[in-house]
Short mmCIF file of N, CA and C in Angstrom, two decimals:
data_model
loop_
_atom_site.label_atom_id
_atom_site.label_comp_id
_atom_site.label_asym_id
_atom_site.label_seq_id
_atom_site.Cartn_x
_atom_site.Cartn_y
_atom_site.Cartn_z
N UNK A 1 0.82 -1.19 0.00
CA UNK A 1 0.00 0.00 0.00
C UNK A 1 0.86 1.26 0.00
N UNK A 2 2.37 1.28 0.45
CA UNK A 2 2.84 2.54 0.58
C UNK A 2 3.38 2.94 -0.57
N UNK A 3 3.39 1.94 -1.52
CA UNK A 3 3.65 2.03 -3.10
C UNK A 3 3.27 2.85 -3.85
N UNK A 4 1.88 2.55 -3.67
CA UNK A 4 0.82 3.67 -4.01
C UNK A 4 0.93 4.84 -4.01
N UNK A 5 1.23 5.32 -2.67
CA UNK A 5 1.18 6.42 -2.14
C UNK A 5 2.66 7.38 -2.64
N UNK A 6 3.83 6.71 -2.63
CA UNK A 6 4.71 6.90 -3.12
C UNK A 6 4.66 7.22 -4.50
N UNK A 7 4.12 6.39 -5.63
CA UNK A 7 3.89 6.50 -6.96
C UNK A 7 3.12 8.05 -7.04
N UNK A 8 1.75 7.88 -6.24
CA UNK A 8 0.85 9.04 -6.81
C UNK A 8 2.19 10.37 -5.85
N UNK A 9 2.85 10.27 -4.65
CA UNK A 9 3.31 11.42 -4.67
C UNK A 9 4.53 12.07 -6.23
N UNK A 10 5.23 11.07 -6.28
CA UNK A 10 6.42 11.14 -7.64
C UNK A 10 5.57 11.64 -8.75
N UNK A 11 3.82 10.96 -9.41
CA UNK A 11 3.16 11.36 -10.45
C UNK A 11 3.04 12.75 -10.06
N UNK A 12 2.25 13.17 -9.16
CA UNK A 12 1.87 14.51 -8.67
C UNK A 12 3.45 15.84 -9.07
N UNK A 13 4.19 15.51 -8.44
CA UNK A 13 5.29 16.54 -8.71
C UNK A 13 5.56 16.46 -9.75
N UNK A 14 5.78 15.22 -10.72
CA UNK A 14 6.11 15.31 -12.08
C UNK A 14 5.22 16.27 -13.05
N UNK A 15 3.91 16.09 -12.40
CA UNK A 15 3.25 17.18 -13.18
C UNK A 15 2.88 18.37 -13.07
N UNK A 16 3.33 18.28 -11.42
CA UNK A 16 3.60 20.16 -11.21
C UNK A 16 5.19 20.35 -12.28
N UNK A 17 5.79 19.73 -12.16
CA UNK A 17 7.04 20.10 -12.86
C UNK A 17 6.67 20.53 -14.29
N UNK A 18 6.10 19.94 -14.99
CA UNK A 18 5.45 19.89 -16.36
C UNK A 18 4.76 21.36 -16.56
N UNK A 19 3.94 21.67 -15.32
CA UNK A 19 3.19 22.33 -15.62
C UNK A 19 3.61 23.77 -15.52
N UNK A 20 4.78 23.58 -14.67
CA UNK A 20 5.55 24.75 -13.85
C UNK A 20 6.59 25.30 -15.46
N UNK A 21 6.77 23.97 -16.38
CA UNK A 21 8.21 24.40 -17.69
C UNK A 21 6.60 24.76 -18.80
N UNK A 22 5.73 24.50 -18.55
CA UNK A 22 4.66 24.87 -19.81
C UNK A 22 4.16 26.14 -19.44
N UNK A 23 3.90 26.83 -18.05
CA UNK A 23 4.05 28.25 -17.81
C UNK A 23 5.14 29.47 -18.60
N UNK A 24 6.08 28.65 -18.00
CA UNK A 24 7.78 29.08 -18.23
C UNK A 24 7.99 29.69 -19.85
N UNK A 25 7.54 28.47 -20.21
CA UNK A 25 7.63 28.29 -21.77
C UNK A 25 6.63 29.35 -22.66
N UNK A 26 5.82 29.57 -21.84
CA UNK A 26 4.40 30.28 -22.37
C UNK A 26 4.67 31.71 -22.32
N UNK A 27 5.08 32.30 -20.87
CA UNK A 27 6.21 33.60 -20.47
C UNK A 27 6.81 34.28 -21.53
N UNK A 28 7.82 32.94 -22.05
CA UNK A 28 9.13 33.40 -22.63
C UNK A 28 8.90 33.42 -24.09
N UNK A 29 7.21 33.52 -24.50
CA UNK A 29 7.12 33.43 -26.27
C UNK A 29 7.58 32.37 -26.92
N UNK A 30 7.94 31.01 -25.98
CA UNK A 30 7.97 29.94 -26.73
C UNK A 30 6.66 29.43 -28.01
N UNK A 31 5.83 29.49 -27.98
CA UNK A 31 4.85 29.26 -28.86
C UNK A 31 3.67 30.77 -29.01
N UNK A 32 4.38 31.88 -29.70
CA UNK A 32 4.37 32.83 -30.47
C UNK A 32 4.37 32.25 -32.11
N UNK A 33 3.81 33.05 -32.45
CA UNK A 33 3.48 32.30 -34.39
C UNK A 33 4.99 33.63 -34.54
N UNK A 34 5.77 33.18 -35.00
CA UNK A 34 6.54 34.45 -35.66
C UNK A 34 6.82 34.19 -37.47
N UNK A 35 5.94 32.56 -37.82
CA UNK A 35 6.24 32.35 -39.09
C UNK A 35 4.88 32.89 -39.75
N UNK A 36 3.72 33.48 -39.64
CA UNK A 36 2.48 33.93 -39.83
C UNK A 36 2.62 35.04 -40.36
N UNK A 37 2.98 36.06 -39.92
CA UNK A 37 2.76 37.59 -39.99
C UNK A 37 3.91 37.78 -41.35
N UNK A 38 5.14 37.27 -41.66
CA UNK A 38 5.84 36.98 -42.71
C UNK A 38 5.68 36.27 -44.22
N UNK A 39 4.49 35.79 -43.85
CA UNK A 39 4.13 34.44 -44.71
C UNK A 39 2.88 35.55 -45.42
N UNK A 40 1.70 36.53 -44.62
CA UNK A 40 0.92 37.04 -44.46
C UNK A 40 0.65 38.37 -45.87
N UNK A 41 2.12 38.71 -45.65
CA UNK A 41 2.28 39.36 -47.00
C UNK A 41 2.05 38.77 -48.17
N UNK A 42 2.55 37.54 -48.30
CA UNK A 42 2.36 36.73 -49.87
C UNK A 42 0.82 36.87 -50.46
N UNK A 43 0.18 36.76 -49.48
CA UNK A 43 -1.30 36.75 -49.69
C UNK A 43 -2.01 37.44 -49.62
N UNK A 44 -1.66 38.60 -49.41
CA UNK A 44 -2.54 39.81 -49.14
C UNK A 44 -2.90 39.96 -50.44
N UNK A 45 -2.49 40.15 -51.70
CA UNK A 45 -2.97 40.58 -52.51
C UNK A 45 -4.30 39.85 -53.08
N UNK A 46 -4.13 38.68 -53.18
CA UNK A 46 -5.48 37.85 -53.04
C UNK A 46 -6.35 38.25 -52.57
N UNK A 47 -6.44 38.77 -51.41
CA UNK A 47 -7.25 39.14 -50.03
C UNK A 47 -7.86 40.68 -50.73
N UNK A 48 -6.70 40.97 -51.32
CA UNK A 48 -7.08 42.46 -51.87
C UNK A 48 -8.13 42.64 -53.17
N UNK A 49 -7.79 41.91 -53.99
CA UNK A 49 -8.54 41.35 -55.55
C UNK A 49 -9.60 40.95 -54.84
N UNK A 50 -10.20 40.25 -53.82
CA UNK A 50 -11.36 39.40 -53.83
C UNK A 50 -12.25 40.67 -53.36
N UNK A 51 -11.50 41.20 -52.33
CA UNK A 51 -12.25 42.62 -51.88
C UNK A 51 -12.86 43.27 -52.87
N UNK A 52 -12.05 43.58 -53.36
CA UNK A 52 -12.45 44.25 -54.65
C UNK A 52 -13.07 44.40 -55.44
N UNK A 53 -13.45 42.97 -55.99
CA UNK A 53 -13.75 42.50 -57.01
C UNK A 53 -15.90 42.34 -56.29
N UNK A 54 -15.61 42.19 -55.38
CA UNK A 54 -16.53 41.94 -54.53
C UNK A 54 -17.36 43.41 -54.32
N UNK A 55 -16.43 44.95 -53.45
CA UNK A 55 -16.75 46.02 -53.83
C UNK A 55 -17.27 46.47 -54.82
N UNK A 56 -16.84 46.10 -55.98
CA UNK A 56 -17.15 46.57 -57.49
C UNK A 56 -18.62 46.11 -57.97
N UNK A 57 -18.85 44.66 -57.64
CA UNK A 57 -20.09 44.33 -57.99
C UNK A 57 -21.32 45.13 -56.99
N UNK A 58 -20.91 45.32 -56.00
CA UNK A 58 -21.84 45.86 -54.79
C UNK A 58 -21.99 47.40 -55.17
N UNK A 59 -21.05 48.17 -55.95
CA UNK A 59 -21.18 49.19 -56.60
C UNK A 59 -22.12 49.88 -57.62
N UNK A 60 -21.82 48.24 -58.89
CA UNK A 60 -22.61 48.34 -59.97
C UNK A 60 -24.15 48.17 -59.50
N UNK A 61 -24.24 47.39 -58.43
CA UNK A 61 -25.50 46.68 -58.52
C UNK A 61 -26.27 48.21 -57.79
N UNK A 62 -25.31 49.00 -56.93
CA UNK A 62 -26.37 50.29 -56.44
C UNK A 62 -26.63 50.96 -57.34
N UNK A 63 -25.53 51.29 -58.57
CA UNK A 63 -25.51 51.99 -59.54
C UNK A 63 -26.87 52.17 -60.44
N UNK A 64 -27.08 50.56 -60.63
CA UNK A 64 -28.25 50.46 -61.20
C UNK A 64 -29.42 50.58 -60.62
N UNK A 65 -29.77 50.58 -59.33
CA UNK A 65 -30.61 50.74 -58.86
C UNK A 65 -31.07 52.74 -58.72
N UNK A 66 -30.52 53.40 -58.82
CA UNK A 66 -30.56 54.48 -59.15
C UNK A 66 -31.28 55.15 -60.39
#
């Protein structure tokens, strides 16, 4: 029985430990996107044309309603 007790104390700290380096880690901008905002440019223009293209019809269509 003191096995037990022994095991769940060793599990228990192991996962304060875990939990204590996934804080740590979280702090220090370990899992920050820094490959996103770089990548973000390539595609903007896409983003820009669809706008657009999208604006333009929403334009014509008031146009005509006039």
């Amino acid at each position: 029985m003191s096995v037990i007790y022994v095991l769940l104390t060793i599990s228990i700290v192991v996962a304060v430990l875990f939990f204590i380096a996934f804080i740590m880690a979280v702090r220090n901008g370990q899992f920050d996107d820094s490959y996103t905002p770089s990548v973000r440019m390539l595609f903007e223009d896409e983003l820009v044309k669809k706008e657009s293209k999208t604006s333009g019809q929403s334009h014509e269509a008031f146009k005509g309603n006039n």
